[in-house]
Amino acid sequence: MDAAFDIVIVGAGMAGASLAAAIGARANARVLLLEAEEHPGYHATGRSAAFWTESYGGPGVKPLTTASGPLLRDLGVLTPRGALTIGRAGQEGEVAAFAARYRAVGVEIDLLDRAGIEARVPNLRADWTSGALEPSTCDIDVAALHQHYLGQAHRHGVPLWCRAGLLAAERTTSGWSLALADGRRVTAGVLVNAAGAWADPVARLAGLGPLGIAPYRRTVAQLAVEGPVPDDLPLVLDVAGCFYFKPESGRLWLSPHDETPSAPCDAAPEEIDVALAVDRFEQVVDWPVRRVEHRWAGLRSFAPDRLPVYGFAPQDAAFFWFAGQGGFGIQTAPAAADLAARLLMGEGHGGVDPAAYSPARFG
Ligand SMILES: Cc1cc2nc3c(=O)[nH]c(=O)nc-3n(C[C@H](O)[C@H](O)[C@H](O)COP(=O)(O)OP(=O)(O)OC[C@H]3O[C@@H](n4cnc5c(N)ncnc54)[C@H](O)[C@@H]3O)c2cc1C
């Protein structure tokens, strides 16, 4: 006989793991967490740039990021970093508009002149003249957070089956009959789609229409540069969105802020994107690059309006979306998981209004 579960979560990245922990903590439902790979966290979750910043992802994502802050702080996974969004001569208006946009939704941001940004970014090239400093930005210990959720799910009795990708989902009168890559079959009352870049393919397996959740590749390179990287260097972002970099254990993590459409896959960095990143970096600071030590890429998956998708499918109350976490799925994880668990359990919503994230918005 097939093993029977009330809720089966597909995908054990940050989304699936955090939701498994949240549901496990509040219900005595039988929950199963499925992962296609040998190890959870192999895809987007294991490849992030690991920061928490309230201005990232847009004002629509900010409530989730802000609500997650105290929980992440309590878990001890945040380290203060600060973020500095900089502009060249002539871009002062864009920097001011960026600051105004996020101040309007309650983010603390200070405008800095050339002297102010130079004091924080030594050897800054002359054409960078203004900046917006967001002091509350932190680094996140992503691996510790993911392990925390997996551990919590385990303690609440949620099994994690790896190398057990969902291959087929057949609708039954009471839910789903699921076929897994390891040959097992299980039944589920509710199927939760936390499959990251594979969110639309998983919906298709279940016979539902895709929402247009599209994966985009983003590249990160780890650089060794001449001279020491200041420990207190903030995360430095370009107001025009062409790069960001931050220190990491005496090295720099640098991204060209690329966003190349991709099929769901094991994303790999392209040399051209790494070269582009280094070229842009050299236009910002006079810190000769000694070598690129390491490079990686991951997929950030966005719904068409770039807001996440949390909630039951309007066409099928046994299918729940927990997808479209884009470039903010780590920093929003605690609030997103709490909100999704409340929706799944039929509880009232907490501090964050779920309406903007409902799959019903796609008609
Ligand atoms: C370069 C980069 C930098 C980033 N920086 C940040 C940052 O600084 N801060 C931040 O908050 N976010 C950041 N992000 C975004 C963040 O990493 C993602 O939003 C988050 O990891 C998404 O988590 P997820 O669980 O939805 O996806 P994933 O981690 O990709 O997990 C989905 C899982 O589903 C599994 N799966 C797929 N199909 C099936 C199936 N059929 N059966 C079973 N399992 C399946 C996959 O194997 C995968 O493990 C960054 C992302 C990238 C790529």
CSV table of C-alpha atoms and ligand atoms in Angstrom, one decimal:
chain,number,residue,atom,x,y,z
A,1,MET,CA,0.0,0.0,0.0
A,2,ASP,CA,1.2,3.5,-0.8
A,3,ALA,CA,2.4,5.6,2.2
A,4,ALA,CA,-0.2,8.3,2.9
A,5,PHE,CA,0.5,11.9,3.8
A,6,ASP,CA,-1.8,14.9,4.3
A,7,ILE,CA,0.7,17.3,2.7
A,8,VAL,CA,3.6,16.5,0.3
A,9,ILE,CA,6.0,19.4,-0.3
A,10,VAL,CA,7.9,19.2,-3.6
A,11,GLY,CA,11.4,20.8,-3.3
A,12,ALA,CA,13.6,21.0,-0.2
A,13,GLY,CA,15.4,24.3,-0.9
A,14,MET,CA,14.8,27.2,1.4
A,15,ALA,CA,11.2,27.4,0.5
A,16,GLY,CA,10.2,23.8,1.0
A,17,ALA,CA,12.4,23.4,4.1
A,18,SER,CA,11.1,26.5,5.8
A,19,LEU,CA,7.5,25.5,5.1
A,20,ALA,CA,8.0,22.0,6.3
A,21,ALA,CA,9.4,23.4,9.6
A,22,ALA,CA,6.5,25.8,9.9
A,23,ILE,CA,3.8,23.2,9.3
A,24,GLY,CA,5.5,20.6,11.4
A,25,ALA,CA,5.5,23.1,14.3
A,26,ARG,CA,1.8,23.8,14.2
A,27,ALA,CA,0.0,20.7,13.1
A,28,ASN,CA,-0.2,17.0,13.6
A,29,ALA,CA,-0.6,16.6,9.9
A,30,ARG,CA,1.5,13.9,8.2
A,31,VAL,CA,3.9,15.9,6.1
A,32,LEU,CA,6.5,14.7,3.6
A,33,LEU,CA,9.3,16.7,2.1
A,34,LEU,CA,10.5,15.5,-1.3
A,35,GLU,CA,13.8,16.5,-3.0
A,36,ALA,CA,14.9,15.4,-6.5
A,37,GLU,CA,18.6,15.9,-5.8
A,38,GLU,CA,20.9,13.9,-3.5
A,39,HIS,CA,21.2,16.9,-1.2
A,40,PRO,CA,18.7,19.6,-0.4
A,41,GLY,CA,19.9,23.1,-1.1
A,42,TYR,CA,21.8,22.1,-4.3
A,43,HIS,CA,20.1,24.7,-6.5
A,44,ALA,CA,19.2,28.4,-5.9
A,45,THR,CA,19.4,28.1,-2.1
A,46,GLY,CA,23.0,26.9,-2.1
A,47,ARG,CA,24.1,29.6,-4.6
A,48,SER,CA,22.8,32.9,-3.2
A,49,ALA,CA,24.8,36.0,-2.4
A,50,ALA,CA,23.5,35.8,1.2
A,51,PHE,CA,22.2,39.2,2.1
A,52,TRP,CA,19.2,40.6,3.8
A,53,THR,CA,18.3,44.1,2.6
A,54,GLU,CA,14.9,45.7,2.7
A,55,SER,CA,15.2,47.5,-0.6
A,56,TYR,CA,15.9,44.3,-2.6
A,57,GLY,CA,13.0,42.9,-4.6
A,58,GLY,CA,10.9,46.1,-4.6
A,59,PRO,CA,8.3,47.6,-2.2
A,60,GLY,CA,6.0,44.6,-2.8
A,61,VAL,CA,8.5,42.2,-1.3
A,62,LYS,CA,9.6,44.5,1.5
A,63,PRO,CA,6.8,43.5,4.0
A,64,LEU,CA,8.1,39.9,3.9
A,65,THR,CA,11.7,41.0,4.2
A,66,THR,CA,11.0,43.3,7.1
A,67,ALA,CA,8.8,40.8,9.0
A,68,SER,CA,11.6,38.2,8.6
A,69,GLY,CA,14.3,40.4,10.1
A,70,PRO,CA,13.5,39.9,13.8
A,71,LEU,CA,13.1,36.1,13.3
A,72,LEU,CA,16.4,35.9,11.4
A,73,ARG,CA,18.1,38.0,14.1
A,74,ASP,CA,16.7,35.7,16.9
A,75,LEU,CA,18.1,32.7,15.0
A,76,GLY,CA,21.6,34.4,15.0
A,77,VAL,CA,22.0,34.1,11.2
A,78,LEU,CA,22.4,37.8,10.5
A,79,THR,CA,25.6,39.8,10.6
A,80,PRO,CA,25.4,43.6,10.1
A,81,ARG,CA,26.9,44.7,6.8
A,82,GLY,CA,25.1,47.9,5.5
A,83,ALA,CA,24.4,48.5,1.8
A,84,LEU,CA,25.6,51.4,-0.3
A,85,THR,CA,23.9,52.0,-3.6
A,86,ILE,CA,26.1,54.3,-5.6
A,87,GLY,CA,25.8,56.4,-8.7
A,88,ARG,CA,28.1,58.2,-11.1
A,89,ALA,CA,28.2,61.9,-11.8
A,90,GLY,CA,24.9,62.7,-13.4
A,91,GLN,CA,23.0,59.9,-11.6
A,92,GLU,CA,22.4,61.9,-8.4
A,93,GLY,CA,18.7,62.1,-9.3
A,94,GLU,CA,18.5,58.3,-9.6
A,95,VAL,CA,20.2,57.8,-6.3
A,96,ALA,CA,17.8,60.2,-4.6
A,97,ALA,CA,14.8,58.6,-6.3
A,98,PHE,CA,16.0,55.2,-5.1
A,99,ALA,CA,16.2,56.5,-1.5
A,100,ALA,CA,12.9,58.2,-1.7
A,101,ARG,CA,11.1,55.1,-3.1
A,102,TYR,CA,12.2,53.0,-0.1
A,103,ARG,CA,12.0,55.7,2.6
A,104,ALA,CA,8.3,55.9,1.5
A,105,VAL,CA,7.9,52.3,2.7
A,106,GLY,CA,9.8,52.8,5.9
A,107,VAL,CA,13.3,51.8,5.1
A,108,GLU,CA,16.0,53.8,6.8
A,109,ILE,CA,18.2,55.3,4.1
A,110,ASP,CA,20.8,58.1,4.3
A,111,LEU,CA,22.0,60.1,1.2
A,112,LEU,CA,25.8,60.5,1.0
A,113,ASP,CA,28.0,62.8,-1.1
A,114,ARG,CA,31.3,61.9,-2.6
A,115,ALA,CA,33.2,62.2,0.7
A,116,GLY,CA,30.6,60.0,2.4
A,117,ILE,CA,30.9,57.1,-0.1
A,118,GLU,CA,34.7,57.4,-0.4
A,119,ALA,CA,35.0,57.1,3.3
A,120,ARG,CA,33.2,53.7,3.1
A,121,VAL,CA,34.7,52.5,-0.2
A,122,PRO,CA,38.5,53.2,-0.3
A,123,ASN,CA,40.1,53.8,-3.7
A,124,LEU,CA,36.8,54.6,-5.3
A,125,ARG,CA,37.1,55.9,-8.8
A,126,ALA,CA,36.5,59.6,-9.3
A,127,ASP,CA,33.3,59.4,-11.3
A,128,TRP,CA,31.2,57.9,-8.5
A,129,THR,CA,29.8,60.8,-6.7
A,130,SER,CA,26.7,59.9,-4.7
A,131,GLY,CA,25.3,57.1,-2.7
A,132,ALA,CA,22.3,55.9,-0.6
A,133,LEU,CA,23.3,54.0,2.6
A,134,GLU,CA,21.0,51.4,4.1
A,135,PRO,CA,22.5,50.7,7.5
A,136,SER,CA,20.2,47.8,8.4
A,137,THR,CA,21.4,45.4,5.6
A,138,CYS,CA,23.0,42.2,6.9
A,139,ASP,CA,24.8,39.1,5.7
A,140,ILE,CA,22.8,35.9,6.2
A,141,ASP,CA,24.3,32.6,7.1
A,142,VAL,CA,22.3,30.7,4.5
A,143,ALA,CA,23.6,27.2,5.2
A,144,ALA,CA,22.8,27.6,8.9
A,145,LEU,CA,19.3,28.9,8.2
A,146,HIS,CA,18.5,26.0,5.8
A,147,GLN,CA,19.9,23.5,8.3
A,148,HIS,CA,17.9,25.1,11.0
A,149,TYR,CA,14.7,24.5,9.0
A,150,LEU,CA,15.6,21.0,8.0
A,151,GLY,CA,16.4,20.2,11.6
A,152,GLN,CA,13.2,21.7,12.9
A,153,ALA,CA,11.2,19.8,10.3
A,154,HIS,CA,13.0,16.5,11.3
A,155,ARG,CA,12.3,17.1,15.0
A,156,HIS,CA,8.6,17.6,14.2
A,157,GLY,CA,8.6,14.2,12.4
A,158,VAL,CA,8.6,15.4,8.8
A,159,PRO,CA,10.6,12.9,6.7
A,160,LEU,CA,13.0,14.3,4.0
A,161,TRP,CA,13.3,11.9,1.0
A,162,CYS,CA,16.2,12.9,-1.3
A,163,ARG,CA,16.7,11.5,-4.9
A,164,ALA,CA,12.9,11.2,-4.8
A,165,GLY,CA,11.8,13.7,-7.5
A,166,LEU,CA,8.2,13.9,-8.3
A,167,LEU,CA,7.7,12.2,-11.6
A,168,ALA,CA,3.9,12.0,-12.0
A,169,ALA,CA,0.9,13.3,-10.1
A,170,GLU,CA,-2.5,11.8,-10.6
A,171,ARG,CA,-5.6,13.5,-9.2
A,172,THR,CA,-7.8,11.3,-7.1
A,173,THR,CA,-11.1,12.0,-5.3
A,174,SER,CA,-9.2,12.7,-2.0
A,175,GLY,CA,-6.1,14.3,-3.4
A,176,TRP,CA,-3.1,12.9,-5.3
A,177,SER,CA,-1.4,9.7,-6.1
A,178,LEU,CA,2.3,10.5,-6.6
A,179,ALA,CA,5.0,8.5,-8.4
A,180,LEU,CA,8.6,9.3,-7.3
A,181,ALA,CA,11.9,8.8,-9.0
A,182,ASP,CA,13.1,6.3,-6.5
A,183,GLY,CA,10.2,4.0,-7.5
A,184,ARG,CA,8.0,4.7,-4.4
A,185,ARG,CA,4.4,5.8,-4.6
A,186,VAL,CA,2.7,8.0,-2.0
A,187,THR,CA,-0.7,9.6,-1.6
A,188,ALA,CA,-1.2,13.2,-0.6
A,189,GLY,CA,-4.2,15.3,0.4
A,190,VAL,CA,-2.5,18.5,-0.7
A,191,LEU,CA,0.5,18.9,-3.0
A,192,VAL,CA,2.7,21.9,-2.3
A,193,ASN,CA,4.8,23.2,-5.2
A,194,ALA,CA,8.1,24.6,-3.7
A,195,ALA,CA,10.1,23.5,-6.7
A,196,GLY,CA,12.0,26.8,-7.4
A,197,ALA,CA,12.9,26.9,-11.1
A,198,TRP,CA,10.8,23.8,-11.7
A,199,ALA,CA,7.6,25.4,-10.3
A,200,ASP,CA,5.8,25.5,-13.7
A,201,PRO,CA,6.9,22.0,-14.8
A,202,VAL,CA,5.6,20.6,-11.4
A,203,ALA,CA,2.3,22.4,-12.0
A,204,ARG,CA,2.1,20.8,-15.4
A,205,LEU,CA,2.8,17.3,-13.9
A,206,ALA,CA,-0.3,17.9,-11.8
A,207,GLY,CA,-2.4,18.9,-14.8
A,208,LEU,CA,-2.5,22.6,-13.9
A,209,GLY,CA,-1.6,25.5,-16.2
A,210,PRO,CA,1.7,27.2,-15.7
A,211,LEU,CA,1.8,30.7,-14.2
A,212,GLY,CA,4.7,31.8,-16.3
A,213,ILE,CA,7.3,31.5,-13.4
A,214,ALA,CA,10.5,32.0,-15.3
A,215,PRO,CA,14.1,31.2,-14.2
A,216,TYR,CA,16.9,33.7,-14.9
A,217,ARG,CA,20.6,32.9,-14.4
A,218,ARG,CA,22.6,35.0,-12.1
A,219,THR,CA,26.4,34.8,-11.8
A,220,VAL,CA,28.7,35.4,-8.8
A,221,ALA,CA,32.5,35.4,-8.9
A,222,GLN,CA,34.8,35.2,-5.9
A,223,LEU,CA,37.8,37.6,-6.3
A,224,ALA,CA,41.2,37.9,-4.6
A,225,VAL,CA,42.3,41.5,-5.0
A,226,GLU,CA,45.5,43.4,-4.3
A,227,GLY,CA,45.6,44.6,-0.7
A,228,PRO,CA,43.2,43.7,2.1
A,229,VAL,CA,39.4,44.0,1.6
A,230,PRO,CA,38.1,46.2,4.4
A,231,ASP,CA,36.1,44.0,6.8
A,232,ASP,CA,33.6,46.8,7.2
A,233,LEU,CA,33.0,47.3,3.5
A,234,PRO,CA,29.2,47.5,2.9
A,235,LEU,CA,27.5,45.6,0.2
A,236,VAL,CA,28.0,48.0,-2.8
A,237,LEU,CA,25.3,48.1,-5.4
A,238,ASP,CA,25.1,50.1,-8.7
A,239,VAL,CA,22.0,52.3,-8.9
A,240,ALA,CA,21.8,51.4,-12.5
A,241,GLY,CA,21.7,47.7,-11.6
A,242,CYS,CA,25.0,46.6,-13.4
A,243,PHE,CA,26.9,45.1,-10.4
A,244,TYR,CA,27.1,44.4,-6.7
A,245,PHE,CA,29.9,43.3,-4.5
A,246,LYS,CA,30.6,42.5,-0.9
A,247,PRO,CA,33.4,41.1,1.3
A,248,GLU,CA,33.4,37.5,2.2
A,249,SER,CA,36.2,36.1,4.4
A,250,GLY,CA,38.9,38.4,3.1
A,251,ARG,CA,37.7,37.9,-0.5
A,252,LEU,CA,35.1,39.7,-2.6
A,253,TRP,CA,31.9,38.3,-4.0
A,254,LEU,CA,31.0,40.1,-7.2
A,255,SER,CA,28.0,39.8,-9.5
A,256,PRO,CA,27.3,41.5,-12.8
A,257,HIS,CA,23.7,41.5,-11.8
A,258,ASP,CA,22.9,39.4,-14.9
A,259,GLU,CA,19.5,38.1,-15.5
A,260,THR,CA,19.7,35.7,-18.5
A,261,PRO,CA,16.5,33.7,-19.2
A,262,SER,CA,17.2,30.0,-18.7
A,263,ALA,CA,15.4,26.6,-18.8
A,264,PRO,CA,15.3,25.0,-15.3
A,265,CYS,CA,18.7,23.3,-15.0
A,266,ASP,CA,21.9,22.9,-13.0
A,267,ALA,CA,23.0,26.5,-13.8
A,268,ALA,CA,26.7,27.1,-14.6
A,269,PRO,CA,28.5,30.4,-15.0
A,270,GLU,CA,29.4,31.7,-18.5
A,271,GLU,CA,32.9,33.2,-18.8
A,272,ILE,CA,31.5,36.2,-20.5
A,273,ASP,CA,29.5,37.1,-17.5
A,274,VAL,CA,32.5,36.7,-15.2
A,275,ALA,CA,34.6,38.9,-17.5
A,276,LEU,CA,31.8,41.5,-17.6
A,277,ALA,CA,31.6,41.6,-13.8
A,278,VAL,CA,35.4,42.1,-13.5
A,279,ASP,CA,35.3,44.8,-16.1
A,280,ARG,CA,32.5,46.7,-14.3
A,281,PHE,CA,34.2,46.2,-10.9
A,282,GLU,CA,37.5,47.7,-12.3
A,283,GLN,CA,35.5,50.8,-13.3
A,284,VAL,CA,34.3,51.3,-9.7
A,285,VAL,CA,37.4,50.8,-7.5
A,286,ASP,CA,41.2,50.8,-8.0
A,287,TRP,CA,41.6,47.4,-6.5
A,288,PRO,CA,43.6,45.3,-9.0
A,289,VAL,CA,42.1,41.8,-9.3
A,290,ARG,CA,44.7,39.1,-8.6
A,291,ARG,CA,42.5,36.2,-9.7
A,292,VAL,CA,39.0,34.9,-9.9
A,293,GLU,CA,39.1,32.1,-7.4
A,294,HIS,CA,35.7,30.6,-7.8
A,295,ARG,CA,32.6,31.3,-9.9
A,296,TRP,CA,29.1,30.0,-9.8
A,297,ALA,CA,25.6,30.7,-11.1
A,298,GLY,CA,22.1,30.0,-9.9
A,299,LEU,CA,18.6,30.5,-11.1
A,300,ARG,CA,16.3,33.2,-9.7
A,301,SER,CA,12.7,32.4,-10.6
A,302,PHE,CA,10.1,35.1,-11.0
A,303,ALA,CA,6.4,35.3,-11.6
A,304,PRO,CA,5.5,37.8,-14.4
A,305,ASP,CA,4.9,40.6,-11.9
A,306,ARG,CA,8.0,39.6,-9.9
A,307,LEU,CA,6.1,39.0,-6.7
A,308,PRO,CA,6.1,35.6,-5.1
A,309,VAL,CA,3.2,33.2,-5.4
A,310,TYR,CA,1.7,31.8,-2.2
A,311,GLY,CA,-1.7,30.1,-1.9
A,312,PHE,CA,-4.0,27.4,-3.2
A,313,ALA,CA,-4.5,27.2,-6.9
A,314,PRO,CA,-7.9,28.7,-7.8
A,315,GLN,CA,-8.6,25.7,-10.0
A,316,ASP,CA,-7.7,23.1,-7.5
A,317,ALA,CA,-7.9,23.4,-3.7
A,318,ALA,CA,-5.5,20.4,-3.3
A,319,PHE,CA,-2.6,22.2,-5.0
A,320,PHE,CA,-0.7,24.9,-3.2
A,321,TRP,CA,1.8,27.3,-4.8
A,322,PHE,CA,4.9,28.3,-2.8
A,323,ALA,CA,7.1,29.6,-5.6
A,324,GLY,CA,8.5,32.7,-7.5
A,325,GLN,CA,11.0,33.6,-4.7
A,326,GLY,CA,13.1,35.4,-7.2
A,327,GLY,CA,16.2,37.1,-5.6
A,328,PHE,CA,14.7,37.3,-2.2
A,329,GLY,CA,13.8,33.8,-1.1
A,330,ILE,CA,16.4,33.7,1.7
A,331,GLN,CA,15.7,37.0,3.3
A,332,THR,CA,12.0,36.5,3.2
A,333,ALA,CA,12.0,32.8,4.3
A,334,PRO,CA,10.6,33.1,7.9
A,335,ALA,CA,7.7,35.4,7.0
A,336,ALA,CA,6.9,33.6,3.8
A,337,ALA,CA,6.8,30.2,5.5
A,338,ASP,CA,4.7,31.5,8.3
A,339,LEU,CA,2.2,33.1,5.8
A,340,ALA,CA,2.1,30.0,3.7
A,341,ALA,CA,1.6,27.7,6.7
A,342,ARG,CA,-1.3,29.9,7.9
A,343,LEU,CA,-2.9,29.7,4.4
A,344,LEU,CA,-2.4,25.9,4.3
A,345,MET,CA,-3.8,25.4,7.7
A,346,GLY,CA,-6.7,27.8,7.2
A,347,GLU,CA,-5.6,30.1,10.0
A,348,GLY,CA,-6.0,33.9,9.8
A,349,HIS,CA,-3.1,35.7,8.4
A,350,GLY,CA,-0.4,37.2,10.7
A,351,GLY,CA,1.4,40.5,10.1
A,352,VAL,CA,1.7,40.2,6.3
A,353,ASP,CA,-1.3,40.5,4.0
A,354,PRO,CA,-1.3,37.6,1.6
A,355,ALA,CA,-3.6,39.2,-1.1
A,356,ALA,CA,-0.7,40.5,-3.2
A,357,TYR,CA,0.9,37.1,-3.4
A,358,SER,CA,-2.2,35.0,-4.3
A,359,PRO,CA,-2.1,32.8,-7.4
A,360,ALA,CA,-5.6,34.1,-8.1
A,361,ARG,CA,-4.1,37.3,-9.3
A,362,PHE,CA,-3.2,35.6,-12.6
A,363,GLY,CA,-6.9,34.9,-13.3
B,1,LIG,C1,23.3,34.2,-7.5
B,1,LIG,C2,22.1,34.3,-6.6
B,1,LIG,C3,22.2,35.2,-5.6
B,1,LIG,C4,21.1,35.3,-4.7
B,1,LIG,N1,21.2,36.2,-3.6
B,1,LIG,C5,20.2,36.2,-2.7
B,1,LIG,C6,20.3,37.0,-1.5
B,1,LIG,O1,21.4,37.7,-1.3
B,1,LIG,N2,19.3,37.0,-0.7
B,1,LIG,C7,18.1,36.3,-0.9
B,1,LIG,O2,17.2,36.4,-0.1
B,1,LIG,N3,18.0,35.5,-2.0
B,1,LIG,C8,19.0,35.5,-2.9
B,1,LIG,N4,18.9,34.7,-4.0
B,1,LIG,C9,17.6,34.0,-4.2
B,1,LIG,C10,17.4,32.8,-3.4
B,1,LIG,O3,18.6,32.0,-3.5
B,1,LIG,C11,16.2,32.0,-3.9
B,1,LIG,O4,15.1,32.9,-3.9
B,1,LIG,C12,15.9,30.8,-3.0
B,1,LIG,O5,17.0,30.0,-2.8
B,1,LIG,C13,14.7,30.0,-3.6
B,1,LIG,O6,14.5,28.9,-2.8
B,1,LIG,P1,13.6,27.7,-3.4
B,1,LIG,O7,13.6,26.7,-2.3
B,1,LIG,O8,12.4,28.3,-3.9
B,1,LIG,O9,14.4,27.1,-4.7
B,1,LIG,P2,15.6,26.1,-4.7
B,1,LIG,O10,16.7,26.3,-3.7
B,1,LIG,O11,16.1,26.0,-6.2
B,1,LIG,O12,14.9,24.7,-4.4
B,1,LIG,C14,13.9,24.1,-5.2
B,1,LIG,C15,14.2,22.6,-5.1
B,1,LIG,O13,13.2,21.9,-5.7
B,1,LIG,C16,13.7,20.7,-6.2
B,1,LIG,N5,12.8,20.1,-7.2
B,1,LIG,C17,12.6,20.6,-8.4
B,1,LIG,N6,11.7,19.8,-9.1
B,1,LIG,C18,11.4,18.7,-8.2
B,1,LIG,C19,10.6,17.6,-8.3
B,1,LIG,N7,9.9,17.3,-9.4
B,1,LIG,N8,10.6,16.7,-7.3
B,1,LIG,C20,11.3,17.0,-6.1
B,1,LIG,N9,12.1,18.1,-6.0
B,1,LIG,C21,12.2,19.0,-7.0
B,1,LIG,C22,15.1,21.1,-6.7
B,1,LIG,O14,16.0,20.0,-6.9
B,1,LIG,C23,15.5,22.2,-5.7
B,1,LIG,O15,16.4,21.6,-4.7
B,1,LIG,C24,19.9,34.5,-4.9
B,1,LIG,C25,19.9,33.6,-5.9
B,1,LIG,C26,21.0,33.5,-6.8
B,1,LIG,C27,20.9,32.5,-7.9
